[in-house]
Coordinates of C-alpha atoms in Angstrom, one line a residue:
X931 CA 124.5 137.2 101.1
X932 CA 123.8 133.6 99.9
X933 CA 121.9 134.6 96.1
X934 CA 120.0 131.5 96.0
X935 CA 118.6 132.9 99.6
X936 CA 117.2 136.1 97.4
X937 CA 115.7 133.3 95.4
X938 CA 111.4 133.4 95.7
X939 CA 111.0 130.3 96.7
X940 CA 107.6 129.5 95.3
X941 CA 108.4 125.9 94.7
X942 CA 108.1 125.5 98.6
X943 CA 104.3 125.9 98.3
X944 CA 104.1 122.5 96.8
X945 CA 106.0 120.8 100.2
X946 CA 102.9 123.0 102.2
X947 CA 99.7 121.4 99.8
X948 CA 101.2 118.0 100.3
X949 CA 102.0 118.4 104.0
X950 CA 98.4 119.9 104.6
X951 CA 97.0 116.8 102.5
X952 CA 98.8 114.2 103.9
X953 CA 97.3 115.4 107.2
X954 CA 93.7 115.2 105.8
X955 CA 94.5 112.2 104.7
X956 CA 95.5 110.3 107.5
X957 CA 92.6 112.3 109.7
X958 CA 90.2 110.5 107.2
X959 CA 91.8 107.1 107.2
X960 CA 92.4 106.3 110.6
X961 CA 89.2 108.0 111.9
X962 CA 87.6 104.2 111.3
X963 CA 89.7 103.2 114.0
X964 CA 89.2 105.0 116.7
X965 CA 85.2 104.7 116.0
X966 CA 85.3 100.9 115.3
X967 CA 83.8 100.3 119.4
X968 CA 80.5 102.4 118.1
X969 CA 80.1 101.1 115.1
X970 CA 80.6 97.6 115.8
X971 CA 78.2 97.9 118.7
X972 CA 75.3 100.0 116.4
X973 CA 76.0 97.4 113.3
X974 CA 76.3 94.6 115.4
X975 CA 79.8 93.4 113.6
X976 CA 82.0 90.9 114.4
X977 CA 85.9 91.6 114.7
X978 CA 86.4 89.3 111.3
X979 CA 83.6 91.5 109.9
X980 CA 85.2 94.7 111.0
X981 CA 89.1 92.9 109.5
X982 CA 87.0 92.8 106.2
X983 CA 85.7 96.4 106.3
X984 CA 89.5 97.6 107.8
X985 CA 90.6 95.3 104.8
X986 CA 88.2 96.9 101.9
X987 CA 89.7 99.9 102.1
X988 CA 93.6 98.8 101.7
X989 CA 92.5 96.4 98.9
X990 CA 90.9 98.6 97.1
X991 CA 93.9 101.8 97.7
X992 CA 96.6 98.8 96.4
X993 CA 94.3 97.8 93.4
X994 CA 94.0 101.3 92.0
X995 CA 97.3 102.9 92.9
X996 CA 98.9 101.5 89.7
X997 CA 96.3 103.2 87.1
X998 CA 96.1 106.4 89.5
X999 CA 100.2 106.8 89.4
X1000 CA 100.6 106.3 85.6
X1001 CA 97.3 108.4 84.8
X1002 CA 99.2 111.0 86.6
X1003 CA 102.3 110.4 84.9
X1004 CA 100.2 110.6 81.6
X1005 CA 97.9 113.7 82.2
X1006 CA 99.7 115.5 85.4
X1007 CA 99.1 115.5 89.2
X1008 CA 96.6 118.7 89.1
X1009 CA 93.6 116.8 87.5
X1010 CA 94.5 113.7 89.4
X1011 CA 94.6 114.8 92.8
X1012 CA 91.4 116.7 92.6
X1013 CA 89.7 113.4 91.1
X1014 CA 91.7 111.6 94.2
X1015 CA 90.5 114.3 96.8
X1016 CA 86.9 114.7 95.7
X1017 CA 86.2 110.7 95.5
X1018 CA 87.4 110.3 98.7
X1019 CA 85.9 112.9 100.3
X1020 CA 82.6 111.5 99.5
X1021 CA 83.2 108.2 100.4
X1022 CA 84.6 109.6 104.0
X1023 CA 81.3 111.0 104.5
X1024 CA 79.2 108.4 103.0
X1025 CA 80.8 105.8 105.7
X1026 CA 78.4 107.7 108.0
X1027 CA 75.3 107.2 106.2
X1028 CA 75.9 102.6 105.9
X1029 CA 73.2 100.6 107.3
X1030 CA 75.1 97.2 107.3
X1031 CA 77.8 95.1 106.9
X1032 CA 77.5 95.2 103.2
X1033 CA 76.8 98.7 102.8
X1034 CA 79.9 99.6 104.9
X1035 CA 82.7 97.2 103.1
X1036 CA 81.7 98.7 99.8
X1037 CA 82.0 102.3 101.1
X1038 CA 84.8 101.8 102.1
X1039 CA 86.2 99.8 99.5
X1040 CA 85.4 103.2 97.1
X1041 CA 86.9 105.4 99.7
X1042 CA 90.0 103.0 99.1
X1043 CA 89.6 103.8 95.5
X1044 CA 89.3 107.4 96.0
X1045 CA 92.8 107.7 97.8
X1046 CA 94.7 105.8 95.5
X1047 CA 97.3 107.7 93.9
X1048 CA 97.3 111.0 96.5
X1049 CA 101.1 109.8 97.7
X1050 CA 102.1 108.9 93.9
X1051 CA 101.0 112.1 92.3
X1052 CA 102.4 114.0 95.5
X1053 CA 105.4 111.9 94.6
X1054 CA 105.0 113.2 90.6
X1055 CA 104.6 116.8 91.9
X1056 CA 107.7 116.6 93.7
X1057 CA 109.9 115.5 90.7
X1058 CA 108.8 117.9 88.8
X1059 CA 108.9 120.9 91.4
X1060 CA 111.7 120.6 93.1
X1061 CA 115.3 119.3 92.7
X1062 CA 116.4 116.1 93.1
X1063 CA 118.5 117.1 96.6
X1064 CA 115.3 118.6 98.4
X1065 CA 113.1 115.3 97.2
X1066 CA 114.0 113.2 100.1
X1067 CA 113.7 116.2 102.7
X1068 CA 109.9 117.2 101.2
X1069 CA 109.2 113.3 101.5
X1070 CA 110.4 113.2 104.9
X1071 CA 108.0 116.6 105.9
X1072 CA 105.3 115.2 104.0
X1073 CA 105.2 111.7 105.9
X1074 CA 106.1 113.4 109.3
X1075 CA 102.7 115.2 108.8
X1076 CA 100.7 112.4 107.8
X1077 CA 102.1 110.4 110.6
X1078 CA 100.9 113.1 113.0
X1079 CA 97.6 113.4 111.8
X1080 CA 97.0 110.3 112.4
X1081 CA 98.6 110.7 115.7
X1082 CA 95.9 113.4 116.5
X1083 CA 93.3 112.1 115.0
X1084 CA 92.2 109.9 117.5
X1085 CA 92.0 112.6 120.2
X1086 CA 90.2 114.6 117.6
X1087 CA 87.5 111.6 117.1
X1088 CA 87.1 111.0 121.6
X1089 CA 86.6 115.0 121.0
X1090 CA 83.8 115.0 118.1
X1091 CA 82.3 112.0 119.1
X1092 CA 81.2 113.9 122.3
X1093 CA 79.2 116.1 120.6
X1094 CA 77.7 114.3 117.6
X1095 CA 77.6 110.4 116.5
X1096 CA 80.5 108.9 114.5
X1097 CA 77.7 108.9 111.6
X1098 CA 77.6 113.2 111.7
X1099 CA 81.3 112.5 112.6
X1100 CA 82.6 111.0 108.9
X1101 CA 80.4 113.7 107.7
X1102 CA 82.4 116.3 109.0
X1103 CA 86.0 114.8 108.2
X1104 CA 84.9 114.6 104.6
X1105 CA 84.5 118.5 103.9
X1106 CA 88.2 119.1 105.0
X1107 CA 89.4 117.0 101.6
X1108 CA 86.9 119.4 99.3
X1109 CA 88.3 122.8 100.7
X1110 CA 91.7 121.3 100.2
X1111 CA 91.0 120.2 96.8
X1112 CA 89.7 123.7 95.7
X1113 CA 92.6 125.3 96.8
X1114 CA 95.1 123.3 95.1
X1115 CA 93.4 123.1 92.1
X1116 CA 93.7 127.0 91.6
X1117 CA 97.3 127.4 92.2
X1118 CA 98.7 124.5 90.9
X1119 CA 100.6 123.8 87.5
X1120 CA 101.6 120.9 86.0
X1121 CA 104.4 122.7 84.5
X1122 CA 106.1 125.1 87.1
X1123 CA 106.8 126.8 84.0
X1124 CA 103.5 128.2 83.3
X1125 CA 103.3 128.9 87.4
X1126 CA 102.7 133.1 87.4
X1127 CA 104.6 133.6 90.1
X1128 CA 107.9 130.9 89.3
X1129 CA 110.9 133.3 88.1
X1130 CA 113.9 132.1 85.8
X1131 CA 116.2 132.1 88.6
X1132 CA 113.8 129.7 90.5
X1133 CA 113.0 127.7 87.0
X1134 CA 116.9 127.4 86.8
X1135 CA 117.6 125.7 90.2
X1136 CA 114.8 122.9 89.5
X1137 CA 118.0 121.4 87.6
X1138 CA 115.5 120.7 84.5
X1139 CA 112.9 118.6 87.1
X1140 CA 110.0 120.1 84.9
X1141 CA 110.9 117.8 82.0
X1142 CA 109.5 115.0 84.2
X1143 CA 105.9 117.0 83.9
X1144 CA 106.0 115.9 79.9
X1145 CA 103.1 112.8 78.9
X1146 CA 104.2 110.0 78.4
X1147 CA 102.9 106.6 76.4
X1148 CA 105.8 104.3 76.5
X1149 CA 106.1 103.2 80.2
X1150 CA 108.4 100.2 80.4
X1151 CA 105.7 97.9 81.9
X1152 CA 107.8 94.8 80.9
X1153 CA 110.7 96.1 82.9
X1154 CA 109.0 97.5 85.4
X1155 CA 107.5 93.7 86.4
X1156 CA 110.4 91.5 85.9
X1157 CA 113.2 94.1 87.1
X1158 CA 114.4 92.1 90.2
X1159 CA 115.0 95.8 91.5
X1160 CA 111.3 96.9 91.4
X1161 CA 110.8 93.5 93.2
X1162 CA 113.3 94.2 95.7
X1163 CA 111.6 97.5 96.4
X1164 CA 108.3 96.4 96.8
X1165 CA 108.6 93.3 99.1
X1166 CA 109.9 95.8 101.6
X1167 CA 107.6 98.4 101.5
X1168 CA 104.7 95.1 101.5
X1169 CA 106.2 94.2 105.2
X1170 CA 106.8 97.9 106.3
X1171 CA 102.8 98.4 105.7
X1172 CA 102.2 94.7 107.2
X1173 CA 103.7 96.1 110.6
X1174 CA 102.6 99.8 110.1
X1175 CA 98.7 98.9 109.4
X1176 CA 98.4 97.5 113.1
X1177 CA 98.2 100.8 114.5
X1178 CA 95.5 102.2 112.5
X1179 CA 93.2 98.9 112.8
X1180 CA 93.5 97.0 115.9
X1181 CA 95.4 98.9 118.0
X1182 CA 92.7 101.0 120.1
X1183 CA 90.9 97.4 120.2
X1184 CA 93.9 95.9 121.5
X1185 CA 94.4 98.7 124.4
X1186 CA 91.0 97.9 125.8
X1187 CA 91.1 94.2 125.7
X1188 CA 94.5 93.3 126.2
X1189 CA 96.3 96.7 128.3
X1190 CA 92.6 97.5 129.8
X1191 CA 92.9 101.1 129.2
X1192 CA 90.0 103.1 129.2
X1193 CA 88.3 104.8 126.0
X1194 CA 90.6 108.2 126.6
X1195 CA 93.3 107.1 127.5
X1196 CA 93.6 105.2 124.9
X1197 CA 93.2 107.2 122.5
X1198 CA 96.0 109.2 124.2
X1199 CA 98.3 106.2 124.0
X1200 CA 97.0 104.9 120.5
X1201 CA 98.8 108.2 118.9
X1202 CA 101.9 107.7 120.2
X1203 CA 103.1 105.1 117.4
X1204 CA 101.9 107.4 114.5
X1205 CA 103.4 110.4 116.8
X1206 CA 106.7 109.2 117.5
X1207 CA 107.1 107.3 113.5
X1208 CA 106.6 110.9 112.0
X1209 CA 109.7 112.0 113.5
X1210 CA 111.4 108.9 112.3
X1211 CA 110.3 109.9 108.7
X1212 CA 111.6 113.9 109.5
X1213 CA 114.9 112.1 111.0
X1214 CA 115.4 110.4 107.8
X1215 CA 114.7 112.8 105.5
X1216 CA 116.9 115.4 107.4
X1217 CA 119.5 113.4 107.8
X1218 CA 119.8 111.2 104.3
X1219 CA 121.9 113.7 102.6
X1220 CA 124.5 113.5 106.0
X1221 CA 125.0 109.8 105.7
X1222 CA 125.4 110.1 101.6
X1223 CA 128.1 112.1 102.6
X1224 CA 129.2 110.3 105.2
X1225 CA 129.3 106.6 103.6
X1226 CA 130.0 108.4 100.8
X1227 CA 127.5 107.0 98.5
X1228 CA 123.8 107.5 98.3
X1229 CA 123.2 103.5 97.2
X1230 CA 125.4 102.9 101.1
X1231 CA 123.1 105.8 103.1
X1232 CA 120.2 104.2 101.4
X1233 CA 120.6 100.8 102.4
X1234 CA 122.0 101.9 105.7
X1235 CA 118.6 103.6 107.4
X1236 CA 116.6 101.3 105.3
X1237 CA 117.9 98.0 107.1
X1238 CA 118.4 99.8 110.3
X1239 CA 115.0 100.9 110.1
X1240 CA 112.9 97.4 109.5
X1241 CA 115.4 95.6 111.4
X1242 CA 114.9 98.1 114.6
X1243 CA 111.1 97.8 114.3
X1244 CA 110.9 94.0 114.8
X1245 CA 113.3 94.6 117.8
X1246 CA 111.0 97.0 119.5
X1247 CA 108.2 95.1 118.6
X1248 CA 109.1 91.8 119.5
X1249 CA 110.7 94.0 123.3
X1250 CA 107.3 96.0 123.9
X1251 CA 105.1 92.5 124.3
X1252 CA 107.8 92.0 127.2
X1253 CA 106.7 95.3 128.6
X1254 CA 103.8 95.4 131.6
X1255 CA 103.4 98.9 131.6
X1256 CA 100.7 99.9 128.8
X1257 CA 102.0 103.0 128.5
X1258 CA 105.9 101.9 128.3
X1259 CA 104.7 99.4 125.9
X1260 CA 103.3 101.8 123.6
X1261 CA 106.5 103.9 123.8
X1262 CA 108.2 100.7 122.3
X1263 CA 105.8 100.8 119.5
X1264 CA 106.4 103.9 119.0
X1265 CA 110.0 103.6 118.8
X1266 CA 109.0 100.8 116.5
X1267 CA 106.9 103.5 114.4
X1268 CA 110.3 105.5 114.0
X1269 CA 112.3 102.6 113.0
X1270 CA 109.8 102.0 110.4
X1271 CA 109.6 105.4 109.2
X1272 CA 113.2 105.6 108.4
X1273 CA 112.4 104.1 105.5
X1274 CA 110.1 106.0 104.0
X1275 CA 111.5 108.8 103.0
X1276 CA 114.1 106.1 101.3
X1277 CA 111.7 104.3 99.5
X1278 CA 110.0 106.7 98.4
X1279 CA 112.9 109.2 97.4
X1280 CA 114.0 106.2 95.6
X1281 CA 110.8 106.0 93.4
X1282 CA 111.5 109.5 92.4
X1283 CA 115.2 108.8 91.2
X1284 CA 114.8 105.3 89.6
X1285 CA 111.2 106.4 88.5
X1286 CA 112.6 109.7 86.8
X1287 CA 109.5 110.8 84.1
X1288 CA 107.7 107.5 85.3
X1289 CA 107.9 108.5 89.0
X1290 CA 103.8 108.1 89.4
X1291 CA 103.7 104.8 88.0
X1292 CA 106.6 103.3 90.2
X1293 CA 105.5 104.5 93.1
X1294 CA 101.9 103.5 92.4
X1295 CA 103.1 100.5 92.0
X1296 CA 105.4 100.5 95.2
X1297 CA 102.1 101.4 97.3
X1298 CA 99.8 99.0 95.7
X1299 CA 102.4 96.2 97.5
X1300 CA 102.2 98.4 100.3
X1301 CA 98.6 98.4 100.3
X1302 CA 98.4 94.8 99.9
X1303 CA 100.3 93.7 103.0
X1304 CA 97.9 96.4 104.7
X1305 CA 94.9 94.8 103.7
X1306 CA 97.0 91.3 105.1
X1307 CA 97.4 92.8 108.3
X1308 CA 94.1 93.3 110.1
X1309 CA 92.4 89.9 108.7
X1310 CA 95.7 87.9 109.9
X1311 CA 95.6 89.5 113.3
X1312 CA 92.1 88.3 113.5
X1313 CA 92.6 84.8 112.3
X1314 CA 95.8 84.8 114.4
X1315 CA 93.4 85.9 117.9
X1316 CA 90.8 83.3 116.7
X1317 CA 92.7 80.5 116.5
X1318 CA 95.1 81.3 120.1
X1319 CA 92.6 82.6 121.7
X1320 CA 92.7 85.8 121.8
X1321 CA 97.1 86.1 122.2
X1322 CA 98.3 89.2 121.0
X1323 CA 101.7 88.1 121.6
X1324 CA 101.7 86.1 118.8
X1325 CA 100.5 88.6 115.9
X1326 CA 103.4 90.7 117.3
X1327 CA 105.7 88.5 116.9
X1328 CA 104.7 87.7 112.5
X1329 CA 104.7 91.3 112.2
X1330 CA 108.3 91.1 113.5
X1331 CA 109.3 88.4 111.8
X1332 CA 108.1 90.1 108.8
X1333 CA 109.7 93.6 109.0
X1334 CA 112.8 91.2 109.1
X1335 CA 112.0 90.3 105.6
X1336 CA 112.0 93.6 104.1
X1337 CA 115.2 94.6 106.0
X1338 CA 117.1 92.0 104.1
X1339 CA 115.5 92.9 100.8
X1340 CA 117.0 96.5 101.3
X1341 CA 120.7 95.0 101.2
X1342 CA 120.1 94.0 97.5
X1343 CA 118.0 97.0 96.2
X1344 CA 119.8 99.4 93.6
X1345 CA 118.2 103.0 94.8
X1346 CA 119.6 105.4 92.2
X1347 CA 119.6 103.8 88.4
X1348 CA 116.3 104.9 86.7
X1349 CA 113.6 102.7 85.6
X1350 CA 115.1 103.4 81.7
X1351 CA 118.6 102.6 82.0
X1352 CA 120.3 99.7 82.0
X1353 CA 122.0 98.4 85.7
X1354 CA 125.0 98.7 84.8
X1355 CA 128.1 99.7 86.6
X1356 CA 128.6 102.7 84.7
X1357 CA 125.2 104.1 85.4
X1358 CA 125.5 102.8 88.7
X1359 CA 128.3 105.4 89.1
X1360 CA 126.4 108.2 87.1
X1361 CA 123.8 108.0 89.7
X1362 CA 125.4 107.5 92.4

C-alpha cells in the first residue's frame, strides 16, 4: 500500500471550509439578481439605478481587496476571514431592511467591503496548507463550488421568495455566513503546525508551505506595481470578470425582455452559465498538471488553457446572440462560462506561486482588477441598451471583444517566478 495513502489527511479540511464558503458566497452575491424585478418594482428604480447598486458592490469588493489580502498576509487568514464573513453577513441581511435608492447603494457598497479578501485569504490558506501540486486542484474545487452556488441560487431565491418577501429573504441568506464563520474560526490555524490533529508525516508532505504562514512587513509594493508581469495578470482577469459579471447582473433581466421567458423558467436557464463555468474551473484544475506534463512545462500548460479559455468565451458569446432558441442560447453561454473558467484555477494558482509568502497581497490585488471590470460591466450594459435602444446584441459583442484582450495578455504572462525573484532565465527554469 501507497504510505502517503496511510497519511491523515487533515489538510483536506481546509479544501471543504473553502468549498462550503465559496458556496455561501456566491448564494449571497448573486441573490440581488435574481430579486432585482421586486425590488425595482417596491423601490421604484430605474435599470441605471439598479447598474449603480449592481456596481456598489463590485467597486467597493475591488477597492478593499488589496488591504484585505496583505492584512492577511500580515496577521493570517483565521482573523481575516471571520472579519470578512461577519461584515458581510450583516450587510446581506441589512440589504433587506433599505428604504431607497441611497440606502441600498451604500449597503451594498459595505457588503462589497465585507467580502473583500474571502478568495485571497482562501488563496493564503491554501499556500500554506497544502503543497504546491494540490494548489491548482483545491482552486479548481473551490471555484467549481462557487460557480454552482450561484448556479442554484436563483432557483433557491423563485423558492424563498414564495414564501416570504426578498426583504425576509436577504435576512435569511445572511445567517448561513455567521454559522460558517464560527465553525472555521474553531478549527483553524494559521500555522498547520499548531493544528492538534496535523501529524509529522502530514507536516512533512506540505513541502515546507507553512513557512508562507510567517508576517510579513516588507511586501515589494514597488515591484508589485511596475512589474509588467503583475500587469499582464491583471488585465486578464479585469476582462474575464467584465464578461463573467453579466450573468450575475443583467442576465435574468435580459431573459424576460429580450428571450421572453417567464419568471421560473428563467431562473432555470439563468444558472446554466454559472452551472456549466464550474465545471470549466473543475476541468482545469483536474487537468493542469496533465498538460504540464504534456507540453512539458507548467509556463506552456498555463498559457495554453488560459488563451483557450478567454479566446473560446468570446466565440460562444459572440455564436449564442446568433442562436433563436432561448434555451440553446443559454447553453452557449454556458459553454462560454466554461471557457472562462479555465482560467481561473490558472490565475489564481499562479498568484499562489509567483505570490509565494505574499500570496494574499497579489491576489488581492489580482481581484481588485477583477472587481473593477465587474463594476464596468453592468453600468456599460446599461449605457450600451440606452443609447441602441434596448440591443443586447451589441453589449455581447464588447464583452467578446474584451475576453479577446485578456487572451492575448496570457501569451506574455510569466506564471511561475515569484513576486521576489528576479525574471530571469535561470529562475525561469527553477520554477518551471
Amino acid at each position: 500500500m501507497n504510505p502517503l495513502k496511510r497519511t491523515p489527511q487533515t489538510r483536506q479540511w481546509v479544501i471543504v471550509f473553502a468549498i462550503a464558503l465559496a458556496v455561501i458566497t456566491y448564494v449571497d452575491r448573486v441573490c440581488i439578481s435574481q430579486a432585482s424585478g421586486d425590488i425595482q418594482r417596491d423601490l421604484n428604480f430605474s435599470k441605471e439605478d439598479m447598474s449603480l447598486v449592481f456596481a456598489a458592490f463590485t467597486l467597493a469588493y475591488g477597492l478593499f481587496e488589496i488591504p484585505c489580502g496583505w492584512l492577511g498576509d500580515k496577521y493570517g487568514p483565521r482573523r481575516m476571514l471571520l472579519r470578512v464573513v461577519l461584515m458581510w453577513s450583516v450587510f446581506t441581511a441589512a440589504t433587506g431592511w433599505v428604504w431607497n435608492w441611497t440606502s441600498m447603494v451604500a449597503c451594498r457598497f459595505l457588503f462589497g467591503a465585507g467580502e473583500a479578501g474571502c478568495f485571497p485569504n482562501l488563496t493564503k490558506a491554501f499556500t500554506i496548507w497544502l503543497p504546491k501540486r494540490e494548489r491548482v486542484r483545491a482552486q479548481g474545487l473551490m471555484w467549481l463550488s462557487a460557480r454552482w452556488g450561484g448556479a442554484l441560487t436563483p432557483l433557491l431565491v423563485v423558492w424563498v421568495l414564495q414564501f416570504v418577501s426578498w426583504r425576509w429573504a436577504f435576512g435569511m441568506f445572511g445567517l448561513l455566513g455567521v454559522v460558517w464563520a464560527f465553525v472555521f474560526y474553531r478549527w483553524f490555524r494559521d500555522d498547520p503546525r499548531e493544528h492538534p490533529s496535523m501529524t509529522p508525516e502530514e507536516l512533512a508532505l506540505l513541502d515546507d508551505a507553512e513557512q508562507n504562514a510567517h508576517g510579513n512587513d516588507d511586501v515589494p509594493w514597488k515591484r508589485l506595481f511596475t512589474s509588467p508581469n503583475v500587469w499582464l495578470l491583471w488585465v486578464p482577469f479585469f476582462c474575464m470578470n467584465y464578461g463573467w459579471y453579466f450573468y450575475i447582473t443583467w442576465l435574468p433581466t435580459y431573459l424576460r425582455e429580450a428571450r421572453g421567458v417567464s419568471l421560473t423558467k428563467g431562473a432555470v436557464l439563468a444558472g446554466l452559465p454559472l452551472l456549466i463555468g464550474g465545471l470549466g474551473s473543475l476541468f482545469s484544475g483536474l487537468v493542469a498538471g496533465l498538460v504540464a506534463k504534456w507540453l512539458g512545462s507548467t509556463v506552456r500548460a498555463r498559457r495554453t488553457l488560459a488563451f483557450t479559455g478567454l479566446s473560446g468565451a468570446a466565440i460562444m458569446i459572440v455564436l449564442s446572440t446568433r442562436i433563436a432558441s432561448p434555451t440553446f442560447a443559454m447553453v452557449a453561454l454556458g459553454l462560454a462560462s466554461f471557457a472562462n473558467d479555465l482560467a481561473m484555477p490558472v490565475a489564481w494558482g499562479t498568484c499562489m506561486d509567483v505570490g509565494g509568502r505574499f500570496a494574499g497581497t497579489l491576489s488581492g490585488s489580482m481581484n481588485m482588477m477583477g472587481q473593477l471590470g465587474g463594476t464596468l460591466c453592468p453600468i456599460a450594459v446599461a449605457q450600451i441598451l440606452k443609447y441602441t435602444g434596448n440591443n443586447w446584441i451589441i453589449a455581447f459583442w464588447v464583452a467578446a471583444a474584451v475576453y479577446l484582450v485578456g487572451a492575448i495578455c496570457w501569451l506574455f504572462i510569466n506564471p511561475v517566478t515569484p513576486l521576489d525573484e528576479p525574471l530571469t532565465e535561470s529562475a525561469y527554469s527553477r520554477h518551471n
